[in-house]
């Protein structure tokens, strides 16, 4: 477990900064009166980068190893963030967020592969829960930067870029690890889907949920009349719930069937959506904490399913494929939600989350396990 210390510190600092960008981007688009459709388009290009990034990030991981690739992807993230603060134009932001998403996918593929490789097969679920716990605690604290500085100008973009660079320090001087992996291409993605279809579907819906939460929940709160400081606290609580609920998931994932956990989680989401539709602004704080905790069950569970029966040289490919399906869901979700919220207002987000939960319940009930473990 000592091998996890440096990547854990690095990803904590990196996530502290990276999670602020979706909230900051959404609030600035709202301030510029670009509309909900532009929010969806910018989010679509960002998560499209997350989806396509694994197709080229594997080349760097194979050639440079996990550490050097991580350093490269973080530097790309820092540079694209600086440019987003300088060039304030919708189409420019779409392109810059695409680059940022592609780099971000490389960062998380490298780190998640490290967390999977560092522990025995029967401990992968706990390792990934630890990783997601650190990630969501970091992203929740990152929201508080909005309270320190108003989301205007480019000073917050500079702050994010500086934190990106600081996240490199724990990895400097680390022993170089080279990961044996197979080439990731469309056929590899198709083969992984055939072997682990349910894990792929879970990663897709994880992307749908989280893409919507990251991109549109601040906008939903703004439409309900909340100020920037209030939105920052609500987003902090939402993502803090995501982190703390990972500890609950670590306790129950070995005791209950995954299908049971996911069906109950979807049922809880539907209840919370119903309460959000009638609650007061003060009650939003508590309900957002619970909602953030439950919707984030899907990512570690899906990634655990994808990598549970996989030989070592296939770990990075499986994680990469998981990122592709996550990015696909996170691209489609905001892209569809933008017009819906333009028509229905803030209620559109609740309708979308409810429909997604119903689909997840049916797909979980009718899921089938892979018959054999094979390479990617």
Short mmCIF file of C-alpha atoms in Angstrom, two decimals:
data_model
loop_
_atom_site.label_atom_id
_atom_site.label_comp_id
_atom_site.label_asym_id
_atom_site.label_seq_id
_atom_site.Cartn_x
_atom_site.Cartn_y
_atom_site.Cartn_z
CA UNK A 1 0.00 0.00 0.00
CA UNK A 2 3.03 2.31 0.31
CA UNK A 3 3.04 2.51 -3.49
CA UNK A 4 -0.29 4.35 -3.27
CA UNK A 5 0.92 7.26 -1.13
CA UNK A 6 2.42 9.45 -3.87
CA UNK A 7 -0.37 8.95 -6.43
CA UNK A 8 -2.95 9.46 -3.67
CA UNK A 9 -1.47 12.86 -2.71
CA UNK A 10 -1.11 13.86 -6.36
CA UNK A 11 -4.65 12.96 -7.34
CA UNK A 12 -5.99 14.72 -4.23
CA UNK A 13 -4.33 18.02 -5.22
CA UNK A 14 -5.23 17.57 -8.89
CA UNK A 15 -8.87 16.80 -8.10
CA UNK A 16 -9.06 19.79 -5.75
CA UNK A 17 -8.49 21.96 -8.81
CA UNK A 18 -10.11 19.98 -11.63
CA UNK A 19 -13.52 19.70 -9.99
CA UNK A 20 -13.84 23.47 -9.75
CA UNK A 21 -13.68 23.90 -13.53
CA UNK A 22 -17.11 22.44 -14.44
CA UNK A 23 -18.85 24.56 -11.77
CA UNK A 24 -16.85 27.66 -12.72
CA UNK A 25 -17.50 27.13 -16.42
CA UNK A 26 -21.24 26.67 -15.90
CA UNK A 27 -21.59 29.75 -13.70
CA UNK A 28 -19.61 31.93 -16.12
CA UNK A 29 -21.75 30.77 -19.05
CA UNK A 30 -24.82 31.67 -16.98
CA UNK A 31 -23.33 35.09 -16.17
CA UNK A 32 -22.61 35.72 -19.86
CA UNK A 33 -26.24 34.71 -20.68
CA UNK A 34 -25.12 32.12 -23.24
CA UNK A 35 -27.98 29.79 -22.22
CA UNK A 36 -28.49 26.17 -21.21
CA UNK A 37 -27.82 24.83 -24.71
CA UNK A 38 -24.28 26.28 -24.62
CA UNK A 39 -23.76 24.70 -21.19
CA UNK A 40 -24.70 21.35 -22.71
CA UNK A 41 -22.46 21.90 -25.75
CA UNK A 42 -19.42 22.87 -23.70
CA UNK A 43 -19.98 19.88 -21.41
CA UNK A 44 -20.47 17.64 -24.46
CA UNK A 45 -17.08 18.59 -25.91
CA UNK A 46 -15.40 18.20 -22.53
CA UNK A 47 -16.70 14.68 -21.99
CA UNK A 48 -16.16 13.87 -25.66
CA UNK A 49 -12.49 14.54 -24.92
CA UNK A 50 -12.77 12.23 -21.91
CA UNK A 51 -14.22 9.55 -24.18
CA UNK A 52 -11.69 9.85 -27.03
CA UNK A 53 -8.67 10.57 -24.83
CA UNK A 54 -8.02 6.91 -23.95
CA UNK A 55 -7.55 6.12 -27.66
CA UNK A 56 -4.29 8.11 -27.67
CA UNK A 57 -3.27 8.26 -23.98
CA UNK A 58 -2.40 4.55 -24.03
CA UNK A 59 0.41 5.29 -26.50
CA UNK A 60 2.12 7.55 -23.97
CA UNK A 61 1.57 5.13 -21.09
CA UNK A 62 3.12 2.27 -23.04
CA UNK A 63 6.10 4.38 -24.09
CA UNK A 64 6.75 6.52 -21.01
CA UNK A 65 5.22 4.58 -18.11
CA UNK A 66 2.56 5.68 -15.64
CA UNK A 67 4.50 8.50 -13.91
CA UNK A 68 5.81 10.37 -16.95
CA UNK A 69 2.46 10.06 -18.68
CA UNK A 70 0.76 11.47 -15.61
CA UNK A 71 3.13 14.47 -15.60
CA UNK A 72 2.50 15.12 -19.29
CA UNK A 73 -1.29 14.98 -19.00
CA UNK A 74 -1.30 17.29 -15.97
CA UNK A 75 0.79 19.89 -17.83
CA UNK A 76 -1.65 19.80 -20.76
CA UNK A 77 -4.51 20.36 -18.29
CA UNK A 78 -2.75 23.37 -16.78
CA UNK A 79 -2.05 24.99 -20.15
CA UNK A 80 -5.61 24.52 -21.47
CA UNK A 81 -7.01 25.99 -18.24
CA UNK A 82 -4.91 29.16 -18.60
CA UNK A 83 -6.14 29.63 -22.15
CA UNK A 84 -9.75 29.18 -21.06
CA UNK A 85 -9.32 32.15 -18.72
CA UNK A 86 -7.85 34.29 -21.49
CA UNK A 87 -10.11 33.45 -24.46
CA UNK A 88 -13.73 33.99 -23.38
CA UNK A 89 -15.80 32.79 -26.32
CA UNK A 90 -18.20 29.81 -26.53
CA UNK A 91 -16.53 28.00 -29.43
CA UNK A 92 -13.07 28.54 -27.93
CA UNK A 93 -14.26 27.07 -24.65
CA UNK A 94 -15.67 24.04 -26.45
CA UNK A 95 -12.28 23.34 -28.01
CA UNK A 96 -10.32 24.01 -24.81
CA UNK A 97 -12.65 21.85 -22.74
CA UNK A 98 -12.22 19.07 -25.31
CA UNK A 99 -8.43 19.23 -24.84
CA UNK A 100 -8.87 19.42 -21.07
CA UNK A 101 -11.16 16.37 -21.10
CA UNK A 102 -8.71 14.33 -23.19
CA UNK A 103 -5.85 15.21 -20.83
CA UNK A 104 -8.01 14.52 -17.79
CA UNK A 105 -8.82 11.02 -19.04
CA UNK A 106 -5.09 10.32 -19.31
CA UNK A 107 -4.51 11.53 -15.75
CA UNK A 108 -7.18 9.28 -14.32
CA UNK A 109 -6.26 6.25 -16.43
CA UNK A 110 -2.69 6.46 -15.12
CA UNK A 111 -3.75 6.91 -11.49
CA UNK A 112 -6.59 4.37 -11.53
CA UNK A 113 -4.30 1.79 -13.16
CA UNK A 114 -1.83 2.37 -10.36
CA UNK A 115 -4.52 1.85 -7.70
CA UNK A 116 -5.62 -1.37 -9.41
CA UNK A 117 -2.09 -2.73 -9.90
CA UNK A 118 -0.87 -2.02 -6.37
CA UNK A 119 -3.21 -4.47 -4.61
CA UNK A 120 -4.20 -8.15 -4.99
CA UNK A 121 -7.24 -9.02 -7.09
CA UNK A 122 -9.53 -9.53 -4.10
CA UNK A 123 -8.67 -6.04 -2.80
CA UNK A 124 -9.36 -4.10 -6.01
CA UNK A 125 -12.82 -2.98 -4.91
CA UNK A 126 -11.49 -1.56 -1.65
CA UNK A 127 -8.59 0.14 -3.42
CA UNK A 128 -10.94 1.81 -5.90
CA UNK A 129 -13.29 2.86 -3.10
CA UNK A 130 -10.31 4.47 -1.32
CA UNK A 131 -9.39 6.22 -4.56
CA UNK A 132 -12.92 7.53 -5.13
CA UNK A 133 -13.18 8.58 -1.47
CA UNK A 134 -10.05 10.74 -1.78
CA UNK A 135 -11.24 12.05 -5.14
CA UNK A 136 -14.65 13.19 -3.95
CA UNK A 137 -13.36 14.71 -0.71
CA UNK A 138 -10.91 16.72 -2.82
CA UNK A 139 -13.50 17.82 -5.38
CA UNK A 140 -15.91 18.85 -2.62
CA UNK A 141 -13.28 21.05 -0.95
CA UNK A 142 -12.37 22.50 -4.35
CA UNK A 143 -15.84 24.03 -4.63
CA UNK A 144 -15.03 26.34 -1.72
CA UNK A 145 -12.58 28.23 -3.93
CA UNK A 146 -15.68 29.91 -5.38
CA UNK A 147 -16.29 31.48 -1.98
CA UNK A 148 -12.76 32.88 -1.78
CA UNK A 149 -12.98 34.45 -5.23
CA UNK A 150 -15.98 35.40 -7.32
CA UNK A 151 -16.35 33.50 -10.63
CA UNK A 152 -15.30 36.42 -12.81
CA UNK A 153 -12.14 37.30 -14.68
CA UNK A 154 -9.36 34.78 -15.00
CA UNK A 155 -7.89 34.66 -11.46
CA UNK A 156 -9.64 31.38 -10.61
CA UNK A 157 -8.31 29.82 -13.80
CA UNK A 158 -4.79 30.79 -12.70
CA UNK A 159 -5.44 29.28 -9.25
CA UNK A 160 -6.55 26.01 -10.85
CA UNK A 161 -3.49 25.89 -13.10
CA UNK A 162 -1.14 26.48 -10.14
CA UNK A 163 -2.77 23.61 -8.24
CA UNK A 164 -2.37 21.39 -11.30
CA UNK A 165 1.37 22.09 -11.31
CA UNK A 166 1.62 21.48 -7.55
CA UNK A 167 0.02 18.05 -8.04
CA UNK A 168 3.14 17.03 -9.98
CA UNK A 169 5.48 17.38 -7.00
CA UNK A 170 4.63 14.12 -5.15
CA UNK A 171 5.35 12.16 -8.36
CA UNK A 172 8.71 13.78 -9.09
CA UNK A 173 11.58 11.39 -8.37
CA UNK A 174 9.35 8.35 -8.03
CA UNK A 175 10.64 5.00 -9.27
CA UNK A 176 9.53 4.67 -12.87
CA UNK A 177 6.89 2.01 -13.50
CA UNK A 178 6.26 0.79 -17.02
CA UNK A 179 2.91 -0.81 -17.67
CA UNK A 180 2.65 -3.64 -20.14
CA UNK A 181 -0.57 -3.16 -22.03
CA UNK A 182 -2.18 -4.03 -25.30
CA UNK A 183 -3.19 -1.54 -27.96
CA UNK A 184 -6.50 0.18 -27.34
CA UNK A 185 -8.60 0.51 -30.47
CA UNK A 186 -12.24 0.14 -31.44
CA UNK A 187 -11.95 -3.63 -31.64
CA UNK A 188 -10.45 -3.76 -28.14
CA UNK A 189 -13.36 -1.68 -26.84
CA UNK A 190 -15.81 -4.02 -28.56
CA UNK A 191 -14.10 -7.12 -27.12
CA UNK A 192 -14.18 -5.71 -23.60
CA UNK A 193 -17.87 -4.91 -24.02
CA UNK A 194 -18.54 -8.52 -25.07
CA UNK A 195 -16.61 -9.85 -22.06
CA UNK A 196 -17.97 -7.40 -19.46
CA UNK A 197 -21.15 -5.83 -20.87
CA UNK A 198 -22.65 -5.00 -17.51
CA UNK A 199 -19.51 -3.22 -16.29
CA UNK A 200 -19.51 -1.20 -19.52
CA UNK A 201 -23.17 -0.23 -19.05
CA UNK A 202 -22.52 0.81 -15.45
CA UNK A 203 -19.63 3.02 -16.52
CA UNK A 204 -21.89 4.58 -19.17
CA UNK A 205 -24.60 5.48 -16.67
CA UNK A 206 -22.00 6.64 -14.18
CA UNK A 207 -20.98 9.13 -16.86
CA UNK A 208 -24.60 10.15 -17.45
CA UNK A 209 -25.18 10.87 -13.77
CA UNK A 210 -21.89 12.61 -13.04
CA UNK A 211 -21.82 14.54 -16.32
CA UNK A 212 -25.21 16.01 -15.47
CA UNK A 213 -24.28 16.75 -11.85
CA UNK A 214 -20.99 18.43 -12.75
CA UNK A 215 -22.34 20.41 -15.70
CA UNK A 216 -25.93 21.28 -14.88
CA UNK A 217 -26.45 21.06 -11.12
CA UNK A 218 -24.89 24.52 -10.55
CA UNK A 219 -27.18 25.86 -13.29
CA UNK A 220 -30.17 24.12 -11.67
CA UNK A 221 -29.31 25.80 -8.37
CA UNK A 222 -28.90 29.19 -10.06
CA UNK A 223 -32.34 28.83 -11.67
CA UNK A 224 -33.74 28.20 -8.21
CA UNK A 225 -32.41 31.62 -7.19
CA UNK A 226 -29.33 30.65 -5.20
CA UNK A 227 -26.28 32.94 -5.07
CA UNK A 228 -22.74 31.90 -6.08
CA UNK A 229 -21.66 31.40 -2.47
CA UNK A 230 -24.71 29.23 -1.78
CA UNK A 231 -24.08 27.22 -4.95
CA UNK A 232 -20.49 26.65 -3.85
CA UNK A 233 -21.64 25.25 -0.50
CA UNK A 234 -24.30 23.04 -2.09
CA UNK A 235 -21.82 21.66 -4.62
CA UNK A 236 -19.33 21.08 -1.82
CA UNK A 237 -21.92 19.12 0.15
CA UNK A 238 -23.00 17.19 -2.95
CA UNK A 239 -19.46 16.02 -3.66
CA UNK A 240 -18.65 15.52 0.03
CA UNK A 241 -21.60 13.14 0.15
CA UNK A 242 -20.08 11.32 -2.80
CA UNK A 243 -16.84 10.87 -0.88
CA UNK A 244 -18.33 9.86 2.47
CA UNK A 245 -20.76 7.41 0.91
CA UNK A 246 -17.78 5.56 -0.58
CA UNK A 247 -16.99 4.42 2.97
CA UNK A 248 -20.49 2.97 3.20
CA UNK A 249 -20.02 1.29 -0.16
CA UNK A 250 -16.75 -0.28 1.06
CA UNK A 251 -18.67 -1.91 3.91
CA UNK A 252 -21.62 -3.25 1.94
CA UNK A 253 -20.03 -4.23 -1.37
CA UNK A 254 -18.75 -7.53 0.08
CA UNK A 255 -21.98 -8.35 1.90
CA UNK A 256 -24.64 -7.79 -0.74
CA UNK A 257 -25.07 -8.51 -4.41
CA UNK A 258 -24.10 -5.66 -6.71
CA UNK A 259 -27.52 -5.77 -8.37
CA UNK A 260 -29.23 -5.29 -5.00
CA UNK A 261 -27.04 -2.31 -4.15
CA UNK A 262 -27.68 -0.61 -7.48
CA UNK A 263 -31.45 -1.14 -7.50
CA UNK A 264 -31.71 0.28 -3.98
CA UNK A 265 -29.47 3.20 -4.99
CA UNK A 266 -31.72 4.00 -7.96
CA UNK A 267 -34.79 3.80 -5.74
CA UNK A 268 -33.22 6.25 -3.31
CA UNK A 269 -32.38 8.60 -6.22
CA UNK A 270 -36.03 8.58 -7.32
CA UNK A 271 -37.15 9.43 -3.77
CA UNK A 272 -34.63 12.27 -3.51
CA UNK A 273 -35.73 13.66 -6.88
CA UNK A 274 -39.32 13.72 -5.67
CA UNK A 275 -38.28 15.58 -2.51
CA UNK A 276 -36.16 18.08 -4.48
CA UNK A 277 -39.16 18.96 -6.61
CA UNK A 278 -41.11 20.23 -3.57
CA UNK A 279 -38.45 21.21 -1.03
CA UNK A 280 -37.37 24.64 0.17
CA UNK A 281 -33.99 26.18 -0.63
CA UNK A 282 -32.64 25.27 2.83
CA UNK A 283 -33.62 21.63 2.39
CA UNK A 284 -31.66 21.52 -0.88
CA UNK A 285 -28.43 21.37 1.15
CA UNK A 286 -29.32 18.09 2.86
CA UNK A 287 -30.94 16.49 -0.18
CA UNK A 288 -27.95 17.41 -2.38
CA UNK A 289 -25.59 15.76 0.10
CA UNK A 290 -27.61 12.53 -0.10
CA UNK A 291 -28.04 12.72 -3.88
CA UNK A 292 -24.31 13.20 -4.45
CA UNK A 293 -23.54 10.21 -2.25
CA UNK A 294 -25.89 7.82 -4.03
CA UNK A 295 -25.22 8.74 -7.68
CA UNK A 296 -21.48 8.16 -7.18
CA UNK A 297 -21.92 4.48 -6.31
CA UNK A 298 -21.88 3.55 -9.98
CA UNK A 299 -18.32 4.53 -10.92
CA UNK A 300 -16.32 2.34 -8.49
CA UNK A 301 -18.76 -0.54 -8.89
CA UNK A 302 -18.57 -0.39 -12.69
CA UNK A 303 -14.78 -0.11 -12.72
CA UNK A 304 -14.50 -3.00 -10.28
CA UNK A 305 -16.68 -5.18 -12.52
CA UNK A 306 -14.59 -4.28 -15.58
CA UNK A 307 -11.26 -5.16 -13.91
CA UNK A 308 -12.33 -8.02 -11.63
CA UNK A 309 -11.34 -10.83 -14.02
CA UNK A 310 -8.45 -9.36 -15.91
CA UNK A 311 -4.77 -10.26 -16.28
CA UNK A 312 -2.17 -7.63 -15.34
CA UNK A 313 -1.27 -6.48 -18.86
CA UNK A 314 -4.94 -5.77 -19.56
CA UNK A 315 -5.53 -3.52 -16.53
CA UNK A 316 -4.80 -0.23 -18.31
CA UNK A 317 -6.89 -1.27 -21.32
CA UNK A 318 -9.86 -2.19 -19.10
CA UNK A 319 -9.58 1.10 -17.20
CA UNK A 320 -9.28 2.94 -20.53
CA UNK A 321 -12.38 1.24 -21.89
CA UNK A 322 -14.21 2.17 -18.69
CA UNK A 323 -13.19 5.78 -19.27
CA UNK A 324 -14.48 5.59 -22.85
CA UNK A 325 -17.92 4.40 -21.72
CA UNK A 326 -17.92 6.93 -18.90
CA UNK A 327 -17.07 9.71 -21.36
CA UNK A 328 -19.76 8.51 -23.76
CA UNK A 329 -22.41 8.72 -21.06
CA UNK A 330 -21.11 12.03 -19.75
CA UNK A 331 -21.22 13.49 -23.27
CA UNK A 332 -24.70 12.29 -24.16
CA UNK A 333 -26.26 13.21 -20.80
CA UNK A 334 -25.54 16.99 -20.80
CA UNK A 335 -26.08 17.21 -24.57
CA UNK A 336 -29.62 15.87 -24.15
CA UNK A 337 -30.34 17.77 -20.96
CA UNK A 338 -29.52 21.23 -22.37
CA UNK A 339 -32.59 21.51 -24.63
CA UNK A 340 -34.76 19.80 -22.00
CA UNK A 341 -33.87 22.42 -19.37
CA UNK A 342 -34.33 25.14 -21.96
CA UNK A 343 -37.91 23.93 -22.35
CA UNK A 344 -38.78 22.77 -18.82
CA UNK A 345 -36.54 25.00 -16.72
CA UNK A 346 -34.89 23.60 -13.58
CA UNK A 347 -37.46 20.76 -13.42
CA UNK A 348 -35.88 19.32 -16.58
CA UNK A 349 -32.87 18.13 -14.59
CA UNK A 350 -35.08 16.20 -12.16
CA UNK A 351 -37.03 14.61 -15.03
CA UNK A 352 -33.81 13.53 -16.72
CA UNK A 353 -32.34 11.99 -13.55
CA UNK A 354 -35.59 10.15 -12.85
CA UNK A 355 -35.77 8.66 -16.36
CA UNK A 356 -32.09 7.64 -16.16
CA UNK A 357 -32.68 5.88 -12.83
CA UNK A 358 -35.61 3.92 -14.24
CA UNK A 359 -33.45 2.78 -17.17
CA UNK A 360 -30.66 1.74 -14.78
CA UNK A 361 -33.09 -0.31 -12.69
CA UNK A 362 -34.30 -2.24 -15.73
CA UNK A 363 -30.78 -2.72 -17.14
CA UNK A 364 -29.58 -3.95 -13.74
CA UNK A 365 -32.43 -6.42 -13.37
CA UNK A 366 -31.81 -7.85 -16.82
CA UNK A 367 -28.03 -7.76 -16.75
CA UNK A 368 -26.10 -10.93 -17.42
CA UNK A 369 -22.65 -11.95 -16.22
CA UNK A 370 -19.83 -12.69 -18.59
CA UNK A 371 -19.32 -16.40 -19.13
CA UNK A 372 -15.54 -16.31 -19.16
CA UNK A 373 -12.57 -14.07 -18.50
CA UNK A 374 -10.50 -13.29 -21.55
CA UNK A 375 -7.98 -10.71 -22.69
CA UNK A 376 -8.84 -7.37 -24.21
#
